[in-house]
Amino acid sequence: MANKGPAYGMSRDVQSKIEKKYDDELEDRLVEWIVAQCGAAVGRPERGRLGFQVWLKNGIVLSRLVNSLYPDGSKPVKIPDTPPTMVFKQMEQIAQFLKAAEDYGVVKTDVFQTVDLFEAKDMAAVQRTLMALGSLAVTKNDGHYHGDPNWFMKKAQEHKREFTESQLKEGKNVIGLQMGTNKGASQAGMSYGRPRQIIS
């Protein structure tokens, strides 16, 4: 991990494409939300992808963020008194955040891998996870979200419909246009090539 040298060839091309997905405007919005959600004590990162990565790298800011979305007394992530300095402790803190985010409702496909943040392999994936978390917080609307609700899109919610027995019976008599229709269809007059010749 620590002795990672420069990337060449295809590896560099792939890493370059991943880095281009990082959105600086989205970074500003996410920083504003995290500061509004957790308070000014979390500080602010230096602008740019690497500044954002360094700010989140030890997992403390992320842990405070996910804890702020829960009521007092049911915080999912334990935050140490002093920020961890050992690599495995920092990665463990990030992993706790990721588990708490999944428990909160973030879909597994929206959750980044620990190395995406810790080694800055895919900071765009980190942004996606934070966006998904923010969208869920806005959608839940349980009073724990702080900040501008317009920063995130609300997730679609289930709109269950109830039908009476008579409505369900009526539906069985309707032939949907997707199924097609057999009105007027026959094979009369159709011929495919010459008839088979039987020679005796």
Short mmCIF file of C-alpha atoms in Angstrom, two decimals:
data_model
loop_
_atom_site.label_atom_id
_atom_site.label_comp_id
_atom_site.label_asym_id
_atom_site.label_seq_id
_atom_site.Cartn_x
_atom_site.Cartn_y
_atom_site.Cartn_z
CA MET A 1 0.00 0.00 0.00
CA ALA A 2 2.57 2.57 1.13
CA ASN A 3 5.13 1.64 -1.54
CA LYS A 4 2.86 2.19 -4.49
CA GLY A 5 4.85 3.54 -7.42
CA PRO A 6 3.63 5.51 -10.42
CA ALA A 7 1.22 3.85 -12.84
CA TYR A 8 2.16 3.29 -16.47
CA GLY A 9 0.36 2.31 -19.66
CA MET A 10 -3.13 0.95 -19.32
CA SER A 11 -3.16 1.35 -15.50
CA ARG A 12 -2.43 5.05 -15.86
CA ASP A 13 -5.14 5.45 -18.51
CA VAL A 14 -7.72 3.72 -16.30
CA GLN A 15 -6.73 5.82 -13.26
CA SER A 16 -6.88 8.97 -15.37
CA LYS A 17 -10.44 8.14 -16.52
CA ILE A 18 -11.51 7.47 -12.92
CA GLU A 19 -10.04 10.79 -11.77
CA LYS A 20 -11.91 12.67 -14.51
CA LYS A 21 -15.22 11.51 -13.00
CA TYR A 22 -14.48 13.53 -9.86
CA ASP A 23 -16.74 16.62 -9.69
CA ASP A 24 -15.30 19.78 -8.07
CA GLU A 25 -18.71 21.48 -7.84
CA LEU A 26 -20.14 18.42 -6.14
CA GLU A 27 -17.21 18.51 -3.71
CA ASP A 28 -18.20 22.05 -2.67
CA ARG A 29 -21.80 20.98 -2.07
CA LEU A 30 -20.77 17.91 -0.07
CA VAL A 31 -18.37 19.94 2.08
CA GLU A 32 -21.15 22.47 2.80
CA TRP A 33 -23.51 19.66 3.78
CA ILE A 34 -20.99 17.89 6.02
CA VAL A 35 -20.16 21.15 7.82
CA ALA A 36 -23.90 22.00 8.19
CA GLN A 37 -24.64 18.46 9.41
CA CYS A 38 -21.71 18.00 11.81
CA GLY A 39 -20.88 21.57 12.83
CA ALA A 40 -17.84 23.74 12.22
CA ALA A 41 -15.68 21.53 14.48
CA VAL A 42 -15.01 19.17 11.55
CA GLY A 43 -13.17 21.96 9.75
CA ARG A 44 -12.89 22.32 5.98
CA PRO A 45 -10.63 20.56 3.49
CA GLU A 46 -8.24 22.15 1.05
CA ARG A 47 -9.94 22.50 -2.30
CA GLY A 48 -9.45 19.69 -4.76
CA ARG A 49 -9.62 15.93 -4.90
CA LEU A 50 -6.58 15.26 -2.70
CA GLY A 51 -7.61 17.83 -0.08
CA PHE A 52 -11.04 16.21 0.14
CA GLN A 53 -9.39 12.78 0.45
CA VAL A 54 -7.05 13.88 3.25
CA TRP A 55 -9.99 15.44 5.14
CA LEU A 56 -12.00 12.20 5.06
CA LYS A 57 -9.12 9.70 5.14
CA ASN A 58 -9.06 8.85 8.87
CA GLY A 59 -12.82 8.16 8.89
CA ILE A 60 -13.67 10.52 11.77
CA VAL A 61 -15.54 13.11 9.66
CA LEU A 62 -17.49 10.34 7.91
CA SER A 63 -18.35 8.71 11.24
CA ARG A 64 -19.59 12.01 12.66
CA LEU A 65 -21.66 12.53 9.51
CA VAL A 66 -23.48 9.20 9.69
CA ASN A 67 -23.94 9.51 13.48
CA SER A 68 -25.58 12.93 13.01
CA LEU A 69 -28.35 11.27 10.97
CA TYR A 70 -29.44 9.17 13.97
CA PRO A 71 -31.20 10.31 17.17
CA ASP A 72 -29.15 10.66 20.37
CA GLY A 73 -28.54 7.36 22.09
CA SER A 74 -28.51 5.24 18.91
CA LYS A 75 -25.30 6.28 17.19
CA PRO A 76 -24.07 3.39 14.99
CA VAL A 77 -20.35 4.29 14.85
CA LYS A 78 -18.08 4.56 17.87
CA ILE A 79 -15.74 7.56 17.49
CA PRO A 80 -12.42 7.44 19.38
CA ASP A 81 -11.40 10.41 21.56
CA THR A 82 -8.29 11.03 19.50
CA PRO A 83 -8.24 10.54 15.72
CA PRO A 84 -6.54 7.26 14.78
CA THR A 85 -3.04 7.55 13.36
CA MET A 86 -2.36 3.90 12.59
CA VAL A 87 -3.33 2.85 9.06
CA PHE A 88 -5.41 -0.18 10.00
CA LYS A 89 -7.33 1.84 12.63
CA GLN A 90 -8.17 4.51 10.05
CA MET A 91 -9.32 1.87 7.55
CA GLU A 92 -11.38 0.22 10.29
CA GLN A 93 -13.05 3.58 11.02
CA ILE A 94 -13.92 3.96 7.30
CA ALA A 95 -15.30 0.39 7.24
CA GLN A 96 -17.54 1.21 10.23
CA PHE A 97 -18.88 4.22 8.34
CA LEU A 98 -19.58 2.08 5.27
CA LYS A 99 -21.50 -0.49 7.31
CA ALA A 100 -23.50 2.26 9.04
CA ALA A 101 -24.29 3.84 5.65
CA GLU A 102 -25.59 0.48 4.35
CA ASP A 103 -27.66 0.02 7.52
CA TYR A 104 -29.08 3.52 6.95
CA GLY A 105 -30.28 2.42 3.52
CA VAL A 106 -27.52 3.19 1.01
CA VAL A 107 -27.61 0.51 -1.69
CA LYS A 108 -24.54 -1.76 -1.78
CA THR A 109 -23.76 -0.70 -5.37
CA ASP A 110 -23.54 2.95 -4.22
CA VAL A 111 -21.04 2.18 -1.45
CA PHE A 112 -17.35 2.81 -2.16
CA GLN A 113 -14.55 0.44 -1.16
CA THR A 114 -12.24 1.44 1.71
CA VAL A 115 -9.22 1.72 -0.63
CA ASP A 116 -11.17 4.07 -2.94
CA LEU A 117 -10.90 6.68 -0.19
CA PHE A 118 -7.82 5.60 1.72
CA GLU A 119 -5.55 5.41 -1.33
CA ALA A 120 -7.54 7.98 -3.36
CA LYS A 121 -8.18 5.31 -6.02
CA ASP A 122 -11.73 6.47 -6.82
CA MET A 123 -12.82 9.66 -5.08
CA ALA A 124 -15.81 9.89 -7.45
CA ALA A 125 -17.14 6.70 -5.81
CA VAL A 126 -16.77 8.41 -2.41
CA GLN A 127 -18.82 11.32 -3.76
CA ARG A 128 -21.50 8.90 -5.03
CA THR A 129 -21.79 7.29 -1.59
CA LEU A 130 -22.14 10.67 0.12
CA MET A 131 -24.73 11.76 -2.45
CA ALA A 132 -26.74 8.58 -1.85
CA LEU A 133 -26.54 9.14 1.91
CA GLY A 134 -27.68 12.76 1.54
CA SER A 135 -30.57 11.76 -0.75
CA LEU A 136 -31.75 9.19 1.78
CA ALA A 137 -31.52 11.71 4.62
CA VAL A 138 -33.62 14.23 2.68
CA THR A 139 -36.15 11.56 1.68
CA LYS A 140 -36.57 10.22 5.23
CA ASN A 141 -37.38 13.75 6.44
CA ASP A 142 -37.13 12.66 10.09
CA GLY A 143 -35.71 15.93 11.42
CA HIS A 144 -32.07 14.78 11.54
CA TYR A 145 -31.06 16.29 8.18
CA HIS A 146 -29.45 19.74 8.37
CA GLY A 147 -28.71 21.96 5.40
CA ASP A 148 -30.46 22.90 2.20
CA PRO A 149 -32.85 20.11 1.08
CA ASN A 150 -32.24 21.17 -2.53
CA TRP A 151 -28.65 19.91 -2.34
CA PHE A 152 -29.91 16.37 -2.88
CA MET A 153 -32.62 14.69 -4.94
CA LYS A 154 -35.33 12.86 -3.06
CA LYS A 155 -35.43 9.13 -3.69
CA ALA A 156 -38.56 7.75 -5.33
CA GLN A 157 -40.96 6.36 -2.79
CA GLU A 158 -43.44 3.53 -3.10
CA HIS A 159 -46.96 4.56 -4.04
CA LYS A 160 -49.05 1.51 -3.31
CA ARG A 161 -52.43 1.27 -5.01
CA GLU A 162 -55.42 -0.68 -3.75
CA PHE A 163 -57.98 -2.15 -6.15
CA THR A 164 -61.41 -3.56 -5.35
CA GLU A 165 -62.42 -7.07 -6.44
CA SER A 166 -64.72 -5.67 -9.15
CA GLN A 167 -61.90 -3.53 -10.59
CA LEU A 168 -59.61 -6.57 -10.69
CA LYS A 169 -62.31 -8.62 -12.50
CA GLU A 170 -62.85 -5.85 -15.07
CA GLY A 171 -59.14 -5.81 -15.78
CA LYS A 172 -59.20 -9.47 -16.82
CA ASN A 173 -61.56 -8.68 -19.72
CA VAL A 174 -59.36 -6.01 -21.26
CA ILE A 175 -56.83 -7.01 -23.88
CA GLY A 176 -53.92 -4.65 -23.64
CA LEU A 177 -52.57 -3.26 -26.91
CA GLN A 178 -49.13 -4.57 -26.01
CA MET A 179 -50.50 -8.10 -26.42
CA GLY A 180 -51.69 -7.35 -29.93
CA THR A 181 -55.03 -8.40 -31.37
CA ASN A 182 -56.19 -11.25 -33.55
CA LYS A 183 -59.14 -9.40 -35.10
CA GLY A 184 -59.26 -10.01 -38.81
CA ALA A 185 -56.18 -12.19 -38.79
CA SER A 186 -56.26 -15.31 -40.95
CA GLN A 187 -53.92 -17.15 -43.21
CA ALA A 188 -56.28 -17.12 -46.17
CA GLY A 189 -54.52 -16.24 -49.40
CA MET A 190 -51.03 -16.66 -47.98
CA SER A 191 -48.57 -18.73 -49.99
CA TYR A 192 -44.94 -19.43 -49.30
CA GLY A 193 -43.05 -20.40 -52.44
CA ARG A 194 -43.99 -23.32 -54.63
CA PRO A 195 -45.93 -26.28 -53.25
CA ARG A 196 -43.97 -29.44 -52.61
CA GLN A 197 -43.68 -31.64 -55.70
CA ILE A 198 -44.49 -35.30 -55.09
CA ILE A 199 -43.32 -37.48 -57.96
CA SER A 200 -44.39 -41.09 -58.01
#
